[in-house]
PDB file of C-alpha atoms in Angstrom:
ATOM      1  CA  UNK K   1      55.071   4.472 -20.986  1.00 54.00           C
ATOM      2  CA  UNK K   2      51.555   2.952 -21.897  1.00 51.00           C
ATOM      3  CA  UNK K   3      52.783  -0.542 -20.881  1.00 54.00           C
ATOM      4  CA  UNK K   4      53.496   1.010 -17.498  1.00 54.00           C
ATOM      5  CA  UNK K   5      50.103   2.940 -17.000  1.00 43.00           C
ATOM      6  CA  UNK K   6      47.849  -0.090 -18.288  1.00 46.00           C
ATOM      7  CA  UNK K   7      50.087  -1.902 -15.329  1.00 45.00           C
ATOM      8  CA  UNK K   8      49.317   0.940 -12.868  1.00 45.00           C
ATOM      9  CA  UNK K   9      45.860   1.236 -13.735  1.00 39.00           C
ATOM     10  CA  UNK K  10      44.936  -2.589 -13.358  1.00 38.00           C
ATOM     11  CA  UNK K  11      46.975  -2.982 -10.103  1.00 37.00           C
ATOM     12  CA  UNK K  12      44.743  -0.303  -8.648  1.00 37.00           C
ATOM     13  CA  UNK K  13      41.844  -1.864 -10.270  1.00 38.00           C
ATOM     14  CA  UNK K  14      42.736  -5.207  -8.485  1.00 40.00           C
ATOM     15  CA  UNK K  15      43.311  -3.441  -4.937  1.00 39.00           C
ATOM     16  CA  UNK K  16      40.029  -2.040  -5.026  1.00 38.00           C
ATOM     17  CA  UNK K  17      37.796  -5.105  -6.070  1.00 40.00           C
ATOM     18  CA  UNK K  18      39.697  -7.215  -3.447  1.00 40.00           C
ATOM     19  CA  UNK K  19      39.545  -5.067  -1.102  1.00 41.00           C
ATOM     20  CA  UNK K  20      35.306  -4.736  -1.661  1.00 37.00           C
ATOM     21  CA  UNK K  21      33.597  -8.097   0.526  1.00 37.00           C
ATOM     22  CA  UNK K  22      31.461  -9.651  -2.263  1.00 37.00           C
ATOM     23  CA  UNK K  23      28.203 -11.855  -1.000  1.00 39.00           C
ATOM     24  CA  UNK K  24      27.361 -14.570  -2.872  1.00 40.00           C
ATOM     25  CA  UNK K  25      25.238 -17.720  -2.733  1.00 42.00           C
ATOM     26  CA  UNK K  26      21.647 -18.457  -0.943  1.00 42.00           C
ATOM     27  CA  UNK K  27      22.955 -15.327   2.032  1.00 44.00           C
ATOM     28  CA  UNK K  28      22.314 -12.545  -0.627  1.00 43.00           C
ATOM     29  CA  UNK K  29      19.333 -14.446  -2.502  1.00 46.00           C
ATOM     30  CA  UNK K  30      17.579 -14.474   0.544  1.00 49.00           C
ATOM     31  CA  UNK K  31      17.623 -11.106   1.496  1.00 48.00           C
ATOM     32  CA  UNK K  32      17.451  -9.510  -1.709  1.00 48.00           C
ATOM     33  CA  UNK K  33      14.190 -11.784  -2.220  1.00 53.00           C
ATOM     34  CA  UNK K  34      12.934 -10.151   1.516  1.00 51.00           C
ATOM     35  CA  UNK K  35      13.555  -6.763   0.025  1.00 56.00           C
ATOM     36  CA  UNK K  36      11.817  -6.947  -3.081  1.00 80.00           C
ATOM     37  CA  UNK K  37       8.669  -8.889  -0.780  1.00 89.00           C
ATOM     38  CA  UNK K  38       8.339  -5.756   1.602  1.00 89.00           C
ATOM     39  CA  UNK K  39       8.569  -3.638  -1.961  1.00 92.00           C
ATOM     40  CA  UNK K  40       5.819  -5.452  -3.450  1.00 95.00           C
ATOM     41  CA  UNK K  41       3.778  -5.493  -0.088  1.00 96.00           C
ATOM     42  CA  UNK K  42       4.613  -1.610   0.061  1.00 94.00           C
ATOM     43  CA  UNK K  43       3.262  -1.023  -3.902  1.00 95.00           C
ATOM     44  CA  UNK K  44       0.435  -3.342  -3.684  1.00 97.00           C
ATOM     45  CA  UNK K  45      -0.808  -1.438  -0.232  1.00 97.00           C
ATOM     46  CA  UNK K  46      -0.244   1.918  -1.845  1.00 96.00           C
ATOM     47  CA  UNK K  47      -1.991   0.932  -5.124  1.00 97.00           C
ATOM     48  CA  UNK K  48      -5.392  -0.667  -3.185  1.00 98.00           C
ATOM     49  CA  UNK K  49      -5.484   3.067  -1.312  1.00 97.00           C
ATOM     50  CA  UNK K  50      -5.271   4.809  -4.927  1.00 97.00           C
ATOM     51  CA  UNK K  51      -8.141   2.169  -6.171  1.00 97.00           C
ATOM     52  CA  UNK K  52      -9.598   3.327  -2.850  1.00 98.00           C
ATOM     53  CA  UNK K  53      -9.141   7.047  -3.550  1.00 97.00           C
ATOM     54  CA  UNK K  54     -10.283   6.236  -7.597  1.00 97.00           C
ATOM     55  CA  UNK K  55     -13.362   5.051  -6.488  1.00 98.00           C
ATOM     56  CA  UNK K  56     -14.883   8.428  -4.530  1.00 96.00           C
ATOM     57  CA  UNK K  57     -12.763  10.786  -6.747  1.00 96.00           C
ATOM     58  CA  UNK K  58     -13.934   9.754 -10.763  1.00 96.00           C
ATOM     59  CA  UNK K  59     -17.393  10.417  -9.745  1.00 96.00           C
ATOM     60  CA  UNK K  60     -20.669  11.967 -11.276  1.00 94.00           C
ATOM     61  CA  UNK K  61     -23.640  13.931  -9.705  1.00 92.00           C
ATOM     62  CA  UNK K  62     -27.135  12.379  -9.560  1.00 85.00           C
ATOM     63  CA  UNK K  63     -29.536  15.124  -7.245  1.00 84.00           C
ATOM     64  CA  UNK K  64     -27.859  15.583  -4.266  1.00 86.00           C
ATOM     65  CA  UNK K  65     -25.632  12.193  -4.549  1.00 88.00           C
ATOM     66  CA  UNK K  66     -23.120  11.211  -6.772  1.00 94.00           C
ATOM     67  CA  UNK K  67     -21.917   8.157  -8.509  1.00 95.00           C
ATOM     68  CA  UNK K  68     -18.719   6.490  -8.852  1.00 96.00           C
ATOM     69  CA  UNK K  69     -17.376   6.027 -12.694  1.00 97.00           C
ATOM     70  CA  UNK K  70     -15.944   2.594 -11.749  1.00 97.00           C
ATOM     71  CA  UNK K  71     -19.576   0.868 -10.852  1.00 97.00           C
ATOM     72  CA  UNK K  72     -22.857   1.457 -10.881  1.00 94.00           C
ATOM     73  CA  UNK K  73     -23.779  -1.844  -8.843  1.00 96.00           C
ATOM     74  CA  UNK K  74     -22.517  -3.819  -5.635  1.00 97.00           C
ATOM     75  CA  UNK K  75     -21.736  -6.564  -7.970  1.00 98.00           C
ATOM     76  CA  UNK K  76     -19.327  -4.519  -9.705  1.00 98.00           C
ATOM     77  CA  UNK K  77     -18.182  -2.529  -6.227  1.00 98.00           C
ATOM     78  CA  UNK K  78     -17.905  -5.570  -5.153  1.00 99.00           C
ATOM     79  CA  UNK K  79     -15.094  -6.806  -8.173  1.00 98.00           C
ATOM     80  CA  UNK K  80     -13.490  -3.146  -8.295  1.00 98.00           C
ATOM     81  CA  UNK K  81     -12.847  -3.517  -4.754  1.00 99.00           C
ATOM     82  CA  UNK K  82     -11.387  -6.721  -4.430  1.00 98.00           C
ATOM     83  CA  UNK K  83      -8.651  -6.073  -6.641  1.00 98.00           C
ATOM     84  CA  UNK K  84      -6.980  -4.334  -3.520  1.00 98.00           C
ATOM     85  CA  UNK K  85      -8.292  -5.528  -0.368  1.00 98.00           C
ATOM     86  CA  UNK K  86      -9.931  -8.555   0.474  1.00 97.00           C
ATOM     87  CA  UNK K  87     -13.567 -10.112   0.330  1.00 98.00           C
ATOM     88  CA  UNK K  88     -14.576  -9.144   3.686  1.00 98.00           C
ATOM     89  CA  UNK K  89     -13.003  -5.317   3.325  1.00 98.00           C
ATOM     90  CA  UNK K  90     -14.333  -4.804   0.013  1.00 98.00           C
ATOM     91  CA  UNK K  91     -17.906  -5.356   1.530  1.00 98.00           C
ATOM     92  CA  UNK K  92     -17.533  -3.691   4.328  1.00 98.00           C
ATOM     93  CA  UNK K  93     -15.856  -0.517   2.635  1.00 98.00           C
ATOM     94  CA  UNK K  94     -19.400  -0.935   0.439  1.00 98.00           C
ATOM     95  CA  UNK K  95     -21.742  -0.966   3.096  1.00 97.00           C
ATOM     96  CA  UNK K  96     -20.221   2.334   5.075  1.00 97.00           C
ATOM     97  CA  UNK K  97     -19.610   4.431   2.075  1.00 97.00           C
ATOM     98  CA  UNK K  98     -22.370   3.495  -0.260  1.00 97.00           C
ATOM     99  CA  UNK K  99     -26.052   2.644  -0.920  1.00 96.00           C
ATOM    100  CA  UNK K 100     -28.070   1.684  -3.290  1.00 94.00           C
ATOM    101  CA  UNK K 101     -30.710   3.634  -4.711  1.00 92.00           C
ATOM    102  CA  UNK K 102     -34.115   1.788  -6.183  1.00 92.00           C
ATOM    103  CA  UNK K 103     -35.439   4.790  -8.069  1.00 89.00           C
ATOM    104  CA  UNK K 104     -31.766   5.350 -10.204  1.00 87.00           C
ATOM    105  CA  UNK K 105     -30.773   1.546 -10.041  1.00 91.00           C
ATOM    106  CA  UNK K 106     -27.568   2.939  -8.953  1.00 93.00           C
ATOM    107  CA  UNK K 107     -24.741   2.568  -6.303  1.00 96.00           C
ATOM    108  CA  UNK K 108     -24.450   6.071  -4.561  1.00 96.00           C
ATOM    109  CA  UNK K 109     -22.003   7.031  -2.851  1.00 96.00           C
ATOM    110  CA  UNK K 110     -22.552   8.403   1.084  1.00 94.00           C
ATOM    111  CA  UNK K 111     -21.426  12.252   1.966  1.00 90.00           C
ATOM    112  CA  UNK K 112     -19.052  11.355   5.213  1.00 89.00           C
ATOM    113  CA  UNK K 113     -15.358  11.314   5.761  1.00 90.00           C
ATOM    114  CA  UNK K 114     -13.731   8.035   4.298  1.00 91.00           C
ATOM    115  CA  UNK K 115     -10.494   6.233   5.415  1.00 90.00           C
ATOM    116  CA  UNK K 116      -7.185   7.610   6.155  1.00 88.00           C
ATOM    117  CA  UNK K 117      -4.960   6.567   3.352  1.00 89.00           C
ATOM    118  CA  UNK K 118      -1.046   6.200   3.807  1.00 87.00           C
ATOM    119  CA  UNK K 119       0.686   7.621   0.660  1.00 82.00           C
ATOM    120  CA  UNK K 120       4.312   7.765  -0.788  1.00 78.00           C
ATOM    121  CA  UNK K 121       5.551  10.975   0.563  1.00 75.00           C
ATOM    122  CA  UNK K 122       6.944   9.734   3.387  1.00 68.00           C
ATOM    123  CA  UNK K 123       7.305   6.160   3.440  1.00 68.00           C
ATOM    124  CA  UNK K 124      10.105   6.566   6.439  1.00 70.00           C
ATOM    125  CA  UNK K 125       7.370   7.428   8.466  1.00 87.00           C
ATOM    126  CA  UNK K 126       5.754   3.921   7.933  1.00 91.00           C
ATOM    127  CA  UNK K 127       7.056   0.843   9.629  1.00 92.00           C
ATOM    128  CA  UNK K 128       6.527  -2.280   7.832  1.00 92.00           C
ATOM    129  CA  UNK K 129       6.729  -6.136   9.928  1.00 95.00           C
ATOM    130  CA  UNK K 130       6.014  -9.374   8.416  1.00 96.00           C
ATOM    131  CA  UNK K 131       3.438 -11.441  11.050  1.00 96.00           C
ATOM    132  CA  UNK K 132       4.786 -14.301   8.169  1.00 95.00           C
ATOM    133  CA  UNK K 133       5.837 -15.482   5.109  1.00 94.00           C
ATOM    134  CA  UNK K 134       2.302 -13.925   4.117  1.00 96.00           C
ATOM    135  CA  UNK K 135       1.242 -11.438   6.064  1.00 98.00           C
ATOM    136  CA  UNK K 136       2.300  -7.327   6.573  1.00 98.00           C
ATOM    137  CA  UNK K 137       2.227  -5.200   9.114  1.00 98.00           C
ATOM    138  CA  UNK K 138       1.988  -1.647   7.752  1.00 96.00           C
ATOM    139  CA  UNK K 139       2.011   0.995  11.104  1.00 95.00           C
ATOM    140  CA  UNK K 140       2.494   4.589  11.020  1.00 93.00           C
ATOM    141  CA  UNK K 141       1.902   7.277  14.013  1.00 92.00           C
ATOM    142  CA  UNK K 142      -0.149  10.529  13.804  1.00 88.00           C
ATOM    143  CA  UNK K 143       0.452  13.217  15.903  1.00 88.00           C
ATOM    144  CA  UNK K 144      -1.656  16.346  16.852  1.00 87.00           C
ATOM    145  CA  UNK K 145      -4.280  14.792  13.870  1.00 80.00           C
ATOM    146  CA  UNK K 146      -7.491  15.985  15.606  1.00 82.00           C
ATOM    147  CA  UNK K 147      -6.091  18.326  18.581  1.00 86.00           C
ATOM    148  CA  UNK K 148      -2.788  19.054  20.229  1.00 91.00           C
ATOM    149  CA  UNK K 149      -1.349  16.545  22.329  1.00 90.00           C
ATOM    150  CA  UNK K 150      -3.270  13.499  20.828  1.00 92.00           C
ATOM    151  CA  UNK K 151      -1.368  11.009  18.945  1.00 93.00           C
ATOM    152  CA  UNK K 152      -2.892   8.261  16.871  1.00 93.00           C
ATOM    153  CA  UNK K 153      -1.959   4.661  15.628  1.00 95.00           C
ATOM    154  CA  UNK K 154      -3.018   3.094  11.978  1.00 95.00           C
ATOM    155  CA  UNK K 155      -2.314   0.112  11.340  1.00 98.00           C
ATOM    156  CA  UNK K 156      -2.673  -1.654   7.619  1.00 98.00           C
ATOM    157  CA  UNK K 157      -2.440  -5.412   7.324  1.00 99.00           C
ATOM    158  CA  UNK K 158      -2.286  -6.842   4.319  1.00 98.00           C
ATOM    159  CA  UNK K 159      -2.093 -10.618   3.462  1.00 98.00           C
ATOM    160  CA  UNK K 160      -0.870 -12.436   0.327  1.00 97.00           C
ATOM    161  CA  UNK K 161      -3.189 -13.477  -1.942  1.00 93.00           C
ATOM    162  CA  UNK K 162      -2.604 -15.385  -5.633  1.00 88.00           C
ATOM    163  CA  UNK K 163      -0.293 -12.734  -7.127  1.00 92.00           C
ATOM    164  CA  UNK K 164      -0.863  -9.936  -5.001  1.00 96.00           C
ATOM    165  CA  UNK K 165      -1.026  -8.108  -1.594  1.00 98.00           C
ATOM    166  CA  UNK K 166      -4.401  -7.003  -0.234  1.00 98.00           C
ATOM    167  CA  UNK K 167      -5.652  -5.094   2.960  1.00 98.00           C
ATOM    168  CA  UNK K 168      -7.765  -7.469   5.094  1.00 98.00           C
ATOM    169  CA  UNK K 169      -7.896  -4.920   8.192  1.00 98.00           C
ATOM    170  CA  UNK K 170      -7.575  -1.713   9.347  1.00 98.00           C
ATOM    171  CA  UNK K 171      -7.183  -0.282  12.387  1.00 97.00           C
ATOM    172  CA  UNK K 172      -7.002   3.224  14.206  1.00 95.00           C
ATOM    173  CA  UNK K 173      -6.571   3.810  17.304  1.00 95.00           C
ATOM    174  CA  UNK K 174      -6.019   6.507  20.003  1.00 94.00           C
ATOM    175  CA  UNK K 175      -2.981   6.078  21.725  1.00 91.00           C
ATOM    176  CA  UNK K 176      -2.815   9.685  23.759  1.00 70.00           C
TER     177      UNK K 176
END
C-alpha cells in the first residue's frame, strides 16, 4: 500500500514539474539582472530623498534660524549631499535652501518650502524608464496638488555613478 502511494505521489510530482515551462540560460539572467537594476535605481532614489528629508528634519535652533545636525559648513553640505545626488544638485540644493552665516560660522538653513519627494507608499504610481544602461527615468503625475483641475508632472533622473544611483535633475512641471 505504501509502495503504491510513494508511486502515486511521485507520478503527480512529475506531471506537475513538466508541465511548469522552466527558463534557463542568458534569457532569465538578463532580465532578472534588469529587475534587480530598476530595484536598485528605485532604493538608491528613495534613499537620496530620505538624506534629503534628514538634512532639514535633524535640525537645531540658532535665533530665528536653525541648523542642520548633519553639517555645519558647505564643505560638509557639500559631502552629505553628494552621497545621493550628484555634484551639480548637491550645490544647487545648497544654494536655494541654505546660507551661511558669518557671525555663527554656521550653515543655516532657509524658512521656504523644499522639494517634492516621491516616497514608498505608492510606488505603482511611479513609472520608471531607462534613457540607458545608466540612466533612470523616475515620473509620477499629481493631480488637483495646488487647485482642482490642475495636474502636475515630476520627473526624477538619476544616473549611475561608481556603486550607486544619484539624482542629477529634477523637474516639475504643469501639465493642466
Amino acid at each position: 500500500m505504501h509502495r503504491s502511494c510513494g508511486i502515486i505521489v511521485l507520478l503527480l510530482l512529475f506531471a506537475f514539474c513538466s508541465a511548469y515551462s522552466y527558463v534557463s540560460g542568458k534569457e532569465s539572467q538578463g532580465e532578472m539582472k534588469v529587475k534587480s537594476k530598476q530595484d536598485q535605481a528605485w532604493t538608491d532614489m528613495y534613499n537620496s530623498f530620505e538624506l534629503y528629508r534628514a538634512f532639514f528634519r535633524d535640525h537645531y535652533p540658532v535665533g530665528i534660524y536653525t541648523i542642520s545636525r548633519h553639517a555645519d559648513s558647505y564643505e560638509e553640505a557639500l559631502a552629505y549631499f553628494t552621497q545621493g545626488f550628484d555634484h551639480q544638485m548637491a550645490v544647487d540644493i545648497i544654494s536655494t535652501y541654505t546660507f551661511y552665516d558669518p557671525d555663527s560660522k554656521k550653515l543655516l538653513i532657509l524658512p521656504t518650502d523644499g522639494l517634492p519627494l516621491l516616497q514608498p507608499e505608492n510606488p505603482n504610481l511611479i513609472q520608471a524608464q531607462f534613457l540607458d544602461e545608466n540612466k533612470v527615468l523616475f515620473q509620477r503625475y499629481f493631480d488637483d496638488y495646488y487647485g482642482e483641475n490642475t495636474r502636475y508632472l515630476y520627473r526624477v533622473f538619476c544616473s549611475y555613478e561608481k556603486d550607486r544611483w544619484k539624482i542629477y535633475r529634477l523637474d516639475w512641471e504643469q501639465i493642466q
